Amino acid sequence: MYKMRDSAKSWQKNLAHGFRSSKALLQYLDIHAHASCDAEVVFATRVPKHFADLMEKGNPDDPLLLQVLATNEELETHASFIEDPLQEQSYNKTPGVIHKYHGRVLLVLTGACAINCRYCFRRHFSYESNNPGSKNWGPIIDEIAKDSSISEIILSGGDPLLASDELLRQVVDKIETETQIKTLRIHTRMPVVLPERINENIQTILSQSRLNKVVVLHSNHPNELSDAVFAACQKLKQSGCHLLNQSVLLKKINDDSETLVKLSHRLFEIGVLPYYLHLLDKVRGVQHFHVPTEKAQQIFAKIQARLPGYLVPRLAVEIPGKSSKTLIHPSLS
Ligand SMILES: *Cc1c(COP(=O)(O)O)cnc(C)c1O
Ligand code: SF4
């Protein structure tokens, strides 16, 4: 058994000191645009200071700002952008457990994130609690392990690393006892938006685990990958994790081959391999971020022509009812 260190809690202070309104964020960036916006009532503004500090002052088109700035475009409705496009609710039989992929199960440890990305499907998902730690995961993990086909548990959210060190330790300890579970995967944007979250406790929990460990980061733009993010990734690597990244293709933010090529190179520099490049899920209120499939395929062809194979992410889309993502790489000819 190992001890949790209280000194490792500074991330929670930094989280609490993040931006909670677009007005405050724009003031900080010396941008004199619109002040506040009704879209923030539906989906709150949440931006850690570390992420804001990577934005260019005075630039209303900064690619990091555009990911988090609430706008009135979110209030528009379009027939093909709907509330639950992935029909996730139907895979959600036990609250907090999503079993739609073969051999692997997702645990939704918390519905909350350190950052609220405006394009996210989370804006409509009904998480019963934003308060991690309220649930006893022991019996749930026992139940999952009754299905002998399951060999991988994916901690998801929201952002699972928003959960406390104590909760993460309990969950990982419990998973350790199920011998058929070989792999622990964590899908998180935390090392990118609040890198100090990768503290000593997380390193201890991960490095002492017998499991194969995969951390899938979520970064959309090379400007997000600061030296502090690099340091967080090194700590994860030293704790025995494989590091992958998934991005979402977003209009005006990363929908050009130049940016994506830079992103792949920077990811590699900090020890991360590109994994998925997702088309946006068609959730209500995100149509202004949408990149059409044909354009996505053209961009993909360009990055593929410029990068070694191991730096080319898989271009994928999530289709409801399918037991895996669907790759939509352009065909030859
Ligand atoms: C796609 C996805 C998965 C599982 O898919 P893999 O093909 O096994 O990577 C798990 N979690 C999230 C959040 C995903 O988007
Ligand atoms: S789930 Fe990911 S994309 Fe959605 S708000 Fe949280 S960090 Fe952003």
GROMACS .gro file of N, CA, C and O in nm, residues 159-224:
model
  264
  159ASP      N    1  -1.409   1.421  -1.765
  159ASP     CA    2  -1.265   1.393  -1.758
  159ASP      C    3  -1.235   1.313  -1.631
  159ASP      O    4  -1.248   1.365  -1.520
  160PRO      N    5  -1.195   1.186  -1.646
  160PRO     CA    6  -1.175   1.102  -1.528
  160PRO      C    7  -1.068   1.155  -1.434
  160PRO      O    8  -1.072   1.127  -1.315
  161LEU      N    9  -0.973   1.234  -1.486
  161LEU     CA   10  -0.868   1.285  -1.397
  161LEU      C   11  -0.914   1.407  -1.316
  161LEU      O   12  -0.837   1.463  -1.239
  162LEU      N   13  -1.040   1.442  -1.332
  162LEU     CA   14  -1.099   1.541  -1.241
  162LEU      C   15  -1.138   1.473  -1.109
  162LEU      O   16  -1.159   1.539  -1.008
  163ALA      N   17  -1.148   1.342  -1.111
  163ALA     CA   18  -1.175   1.268  -0.988
  163ALA      C   19  -1.056   1.283  -0.893
  163ALA      O   20  -0.944   1.309  -0.936
  164SER      N   21  -1.083   1.265  -0.764
  164SER     CA   22  -0.976   1.281  -0.664
  164SER      C   23  -0.875   1.167  -0.676
  164SER      O   24  -0.907   1.059  -0.727
  165ASP      N   25  -0.756   1.190  -0.622
  165ASP     CA   26  -0.655   1.085  -0.619
  165ASP      C   27  -0.707   0.962  -0.545
  165ASP      O   28  -0.681   0.849  -0.584
  166GLU      N   29  -0.782   0.986  -0.437
  166GLU     CA   30  -0.833   0.875  -0.356
  166GLU      C   31  -0.929   0.788  -0.437
  166GLU      O   32  -0.920   0.665  -0.434
  167LEU      N   33  -1.019   0.852  -0.509
  167LEU     CA   34  -1.115   0.775  -0.590
  167LEU      C   35  -1.042   0.697  -0.700
  167LEU      O   36  -1.070   0.579  -0.723
  168LEU      N   37  -0.947   0.762  -0.764
  168LEU     CA   38  -0.873   0.694  -0.871
  168LEU      C   39  -0.799   0.573  -0.815
  168LEU      O   40  -0.797   0.467  -0.876
  169ARG      N   41  -0.740   0.591  -0.697
  169ARG     CA   42  -0.669   0.478  -0.639
  169ARG      C   43  -0.763   0.363  -0.608
  169ARG      O   44  -0.734   0.247  -0.638
  170GLN      N   45  -0.880   0.395  -0.551
  170GLN     CA   46  -0.977   0.289  -0.521
  170GLN      C   47  -1.018   0.213  -0.646
  170GLN      O   48  -1.026   0.091  -0.648
  171VAL      N   49  -1.046   0.289  -0.752
  171VAL     CA   50  -1.093   0.226  -0.876
  171VAL      C   51  -0.983   0.139  -0.937
  171VAL      O   52  -1.006   0.024  -0.975
  172VAL      N   53  -0.861   0.192  -0.941
  172VAL     CA   54  -0.751   0.115  -1.001
  172VAL      C   55  -0.720  -0.008  -0.915
  172VAL      O   56  -0.702  -0.118  -0.967
  173ASP      N   57  -0.721   0.008  -0.782
  173ASP     CA   58  -0.698  -0.108  -0.693
  173ASP      C   59  -0.800  -0.217  -0.719
  173ASP      O   60  -0.768  -0.336  -0.721
  174LYS      N   61  -0.925  -0.176  -0.738
  174LYS     CA   62  -1.033  -0.273  -0.762
  174LYS      C   63  -1.011  -0.344  -0.896
  174LYS      O   64  -1.025  -0.466  -0.906
  175ILE      N   65  -0.977  -0.266  -0.998
  175ILE     CA   66  -0.954  -0.325  -1.131
  175ILE      C   67  -0.839  -0.426  -1.125
  175ILE      O   68  -0.845  -0.533  -1.185
  176GLU      N   69  -0.735  -0.392  -1.046
  176GLU     CA   70  -0.619  -0.481  -1.030
  176GLU      C   71  -0.660  -0.621  -0.985
  176GLU      O   72  -0.594  -0.719  -1.018
  177THR      N   73  -0.767  -0.630  -0.905
  177THR     CA   74  -0.805  -0.759  -0.848
  177THR      C   75  -0.876  -0.849  -0.951
  177THR      O   76  -0.893  -0.968  -0.926
  178GLU      N   77  -0.916  -0.794  -1.062
  178GLU     CA   78  -0.986  -0.873  -1.166
  178GLU      C   79  -0.879  -0.920  -1.266
  178GLU      O   80  -0.836  -0.845  -1.352
  179THR      N   81  -0.838  -1.047  -1.252
  179THR     CA   82  -0.719  -1.091  -1.325
  179THR      C   83  -0.737  -1.090  -1.477
  179THR      O   84  -0.640  -1.081  -1.551
  180GLN      N   85  -0.862  -1.098  -1.523
  180GLN     CA   86  -0.881  -1.100  -1.669
  180GLN      C   87  -0.860  -0.961  -1.731
  180GLN      O   88  -0.840  -0.948  -1.851
  181ILE      N   89  -0.866  -0.857  -1.648
  181ILE     CA   90  -0.847  -0.721  -1.701
  181ILE      C   91  -0.698  -0.697  -1.720
  181ILE      O   92  -0.619  -0.702  -1.626
  182LYS      N   93  -0.659  -0.674  -1.844
  182LYS     CA   94  -0.518  -0.658  -1.877
  182LYS      C   95  -0.480  -0.512  -1.896
  182LYS      O   96  -0.364  -0.474  -1.879
  183THR      N   97  -0.576  -0.433  -1.939
  183THR     CA   98  -0.542  -0.297  -1.982
  183THR      C   99  -0.632  -0.194  -1.917
  183THR      O  100  -0.754  -0.211  -1.910
  184LEU      N  101  -0.567  -0.088  -1.872
  184LEU     CA  102  -0.638   0.028  -1.818
  184LEU      C  103  -0.614   0.142  -1.915
  184LEU      O  104  -0.500   0.174  -1.947
  185ARG      N  105  -0.722   0.200  -1.964
  185ARG     CA  106  -0.705   0.314  -2.055
  185ARG      C  107  -0.771   0.438  -1.992
  185ARG      O  108  -0.877   0.426  -1.931
  186ILE      N  109  -0.709   0.551  -2.007
  186ILE     CA  110  -0.765   0.676  -1.953
  186ILE      C  111  -0.779   0.776  -2.067
  186ILE      O  112  -0.679   0.809  -2.133
  187HIS      N  113  -0.900   0.820  -2.091
  187HIS     CA  114  -0.923   0.926  -2.191
  187HIS      C  115  -0.932   1.059  -2.119
  187HIS      O  116  -1.026   1.080  -2.042
  188THR      N  117  -0.836   1.146  -2.141
  188THR     CA  118  -0.834   1.270  -2.062
  188THR      C  119  -0.775   1.388  -2.140
  188THR      O  120  -0.682   1.370  -2.219
  189ARG      N  121  -0.830   1.506  -2.114
  189ARG     CA  122  -0.772   1.628  -2.170
  189ARG      C  123  -0.689   1.700  -2.062
  189ARG      O  124  -0.628   1.802  -2.086
  190MET      N  125  -0.689   1.642  -1.941
  190MET     CA  126  -0.624   1.708  -1.827
  190MET      C  127  -0.474   1.737  -1.846
  190MET      O  128  -0.430   1.848  -1.815
  191PRO      N  129  -0.393   1.643  -1.896
  191PRO     CA  130  -0.249   1.675  -1.911
  191PRO      C  131  -0.227   1.793  -2.005
  191PRO      O  132  -0.124   1.860  -1.998
  192VAL      N  133  -0.324   1.819  -2.093
  192VAL     CA  134  -0.312   1.930  -2.188
  192VAL      C  135  -0.362   2.061  -2.127
  192VAL      O  136  -0.300   2.165  -2.143
  193VAL      N  137  -0.475   2.057  -2.057
  193VAL     CA  138  -0.534   2.183  -2.011
  193VAL      C  139  -0.497   2.220  -1.867
  193VAL      O  140  -0.507   2.337  -1.829
  194LEU      N  141  -0.456   2.121  -1.788
  194LEU     CA  142  -0.417   2.147  -1.648
  194LEU      C  143  -0.305   2.050  -1.613
  194LEU      O  144  -0.321   1.957  -1.535
  195PRO      N  145  -0.186   2.070  -1.675
  195PRO     CA  146  -0.081   1.968  -1.667
  195PRO      C  147  -0.035   1.936  -1.525
  195PRO      O  148   0.014   1.825  -1.500
  196GLU      N  149  -0.052   2.030  -1.431
  196GLU     CA  150  -0.010   2.000  -1.293
  196GLU      C  151  -0.095   1.890  -1.229
  196GLU      O  152  -0.063   1.841  -1.122
  197ARG      N  153  -0.205   1.850  -1.297
  197ARG     CA  154  -0.285   1.737  -1.247
  197ARG      C  155  -0.203   1.607  -1.240
  197ARG      O  156  -0.232   1.517  -1.162
  198ILE      N  157  -0.103   1.596  -1.326
  198ILE     CA  158  -0.020   1.475  -1.324
  198ILE      C  159   0.079   1.488  -1.209
  198ILE      O  160   0.194   1.526  -1.226
  199ASN      N  161   0.027   1.461  -1.090
  199ASN     CA  162   0.104   1.483  -0.967
  199ASN      C  163   0.167   1.351  -0.921
  199ASN      O  164   0.153   1.248  -0.986
  200GLU      N  165   0.232   1.357  -0.804
  200GLU     CA  166   0.301   1.237  -0.753
  200GLU      C  167   0.206   1.121  -0.730
  200GLU      O  168   0.244   1.005  -0.750
  201ASN      N  169   0.084   1.152  -0.683
  201ASN     CA  170  -0.009   1.042  -0.655
  201ASN      C  171  -0.048   0.967  -0.781
  201ASN      O  172  -0.054   0.844  -0.782
  202ILE      N  173  -0.077   1.043  -0.886
  202ILE     CA  174  -0.113   0.979  -1.013
  202ILE      C  175   0.005   0.892  -1.061
  202ILE      O  176  -0.013   0.779  -1.106
  203GLN      N  177   0.125   0.948  -1.049
  203GLN     CA  178   0.242   0.873  -1.094
  203GLN      C  179   0.258   0.745  -1.013
  203GLN      O  180   0.291   0.639  -1.068
  204THR      N  181   0.232   0.753  -0.882
  204THR     CA  182   0.246   0.634  -0.798
  204THR      C  183   0.141   0.530  -0.835
  204THR      O  184   0.173   0.412  -0.852
  205ILE      N  185   0.016   0.575  -0.848
  205ILE     CA  186  -0.092   0.481  -0.880
  205ILE      C  187  -0.059   0.407  -1.010
  205ILE      O  188  -0.071   0.285  -1.019
  206LEU      N  189  -0.015   0.482  -1.110
  206LEU     CA  190   0.009   0.421  -1.242
  206LEU      C  191   0.134   0.334  -1.242
  206LEU      O  192   0.134   0.223  -1.293
  207SER      N  193   0.242   0.385  -1.180
  207SER     CA  194   0.367   0.311  -1.193
  207SER      C  195   0.363   0.181  -1.114
  207SER      O  196   0.433   0.086  -1.147
  208GLN      N  197   0.278   0.172  -1.009
  208GLN     CA  198   0.272   0.049  -0.931
  208GLN      C  199   0.172  -0.052  -0.984
  208GLN      O  200   0.158  -0.160  -0.928
  209SER      N  201   0.102  -0.015  -1.090
  209SER     CA  202  -0.001  -0.105  -1.141
  209SER      C  203   0.057  -0.211  -1.234
  209SER      O  204   0.147  -0.184  -1.313
  210ARG      N  205   0.002  -0.333  -1.226
  210ARG     CA  206   0.045  -0.441  -1.315
  210ARG      C  207  -0.016  -0.426  -1.454
  210ARG      O  208   0.022  -0.495  -1.548
  211LEU      N  209  -0.117  -0.339  -1.468
  211LEU     CA  210  -0.193  -0.331  -1.593
  211LEU      C  211  -0.112  -0.268  -1.706
  211LEU      O  212  -0.019  -0.189  -1.680
  212ASN      N  213  -0.145  -0.301  -1.830
  212ASN     CA  214  -0.098  -0.221  -1.943
  212ASN      C  215  -0.170  -0.087  -1.932
  212ASN      O  216  -0.290  -0.085  -1.909
  213LYS      N  217  -0.097   0.020  -1.951
  213LYS     CA  218  -0.159   0.151  -1.932
  213LYS      C  219  -0.152   0.233  -2.059
  213LYS      O  220  -0.045   0.248  -2.119
  214VAL      N  221  -0.267   0.284  -2.098
  214VAL     CA  222  -0.274   0.369  -2.216
  214VAL      C  223  -0.343   0.498  -2.175
  214VAL      O  224  -0.450   0.495  -2.114
  215VAL      N  225  -0.280   0.611  -2.207
  215VAL     CA  226  -0.347   0.740  -2.183
  215VAL      C  227  -0.373   0.803  -2.318
  215VAL      O  228  -0.280   0.820  -2.398
  216VAL      N  229  -0.500   0.829  -2.346
  216VAL     CA  230  -0.535   0.895  -2.472
  216VAL      C  231  -0.564   1.042  -2.441
  216VAL      O  232  -0.661   1.074  -2.372
  217LEU      N  233  -0.475   1.128  -2.488
  217LEU     CA  234  -0.492   1.272  -2.466
  217LEU      C  235  -0.588   1.328  -2.569
  217LEU      O  236  -0.621   1.261  -2.668
  218HIS      N  237  -0.627   1.449  -2.548
  218HIS     CA  238  -0.714   1.515  -2.645
  218HIS      C  239  -0.657   1.654  -2.668
  218HIS      O  240  -0.668   1.743  -2.583
  219SER      N  241  -0.589   1.669  -2.783
  219SER     CA  242  -0.536   1.799  -2.821
  219SER      C  243  -0.569   1.823  -2.968
  219SER      O  244  -0.559   1.733  -3.051
  220ASN      N  245  -0.610   1.946  -2.997
  220ASN     CA  246  -0.654   1.978  -3.133
  220ASN      C  247  -0.558   2.069  -3.208
  220ASN      O  248  -0.574   2.087  -3.329
  221HIS      N  249  -0.465   2.131  -3.136
  221HIS     CA  250  -0.382   2.233  -3.201
  221HIS      C  251  -0.242   2.235  -3.138
  221HIS      O  252  -0.231   2.223  -3.014
  222PRO      N  253  -0.138   2.252  -3.219
  222PRO     CA  254  -0.002   2.248  -3.162
  222PRO      C  255   0.022   2.355  -3.056
  222PRO      O  256   0.103   2.334  -2.964
  223ASN      N  257  -0.050   2.468  -3.062
  223ASN     CA  258  -0.029   2.573  -2.961
  223ASN      C  259  -0.068   2.528  -2.821
  223ASN      O  260  -0.032   2.592  -2.722
  224GLU      N  261  -0.145   2.420  -2.812
  224GLU     CA  262  -0.186   2.370  -2.680
  224GLU      C  263  -0.071   2.299  -2.608
  224GLU      O  264  -0.077   2.277  -2.487
   0.00000   0.00000   0.00000
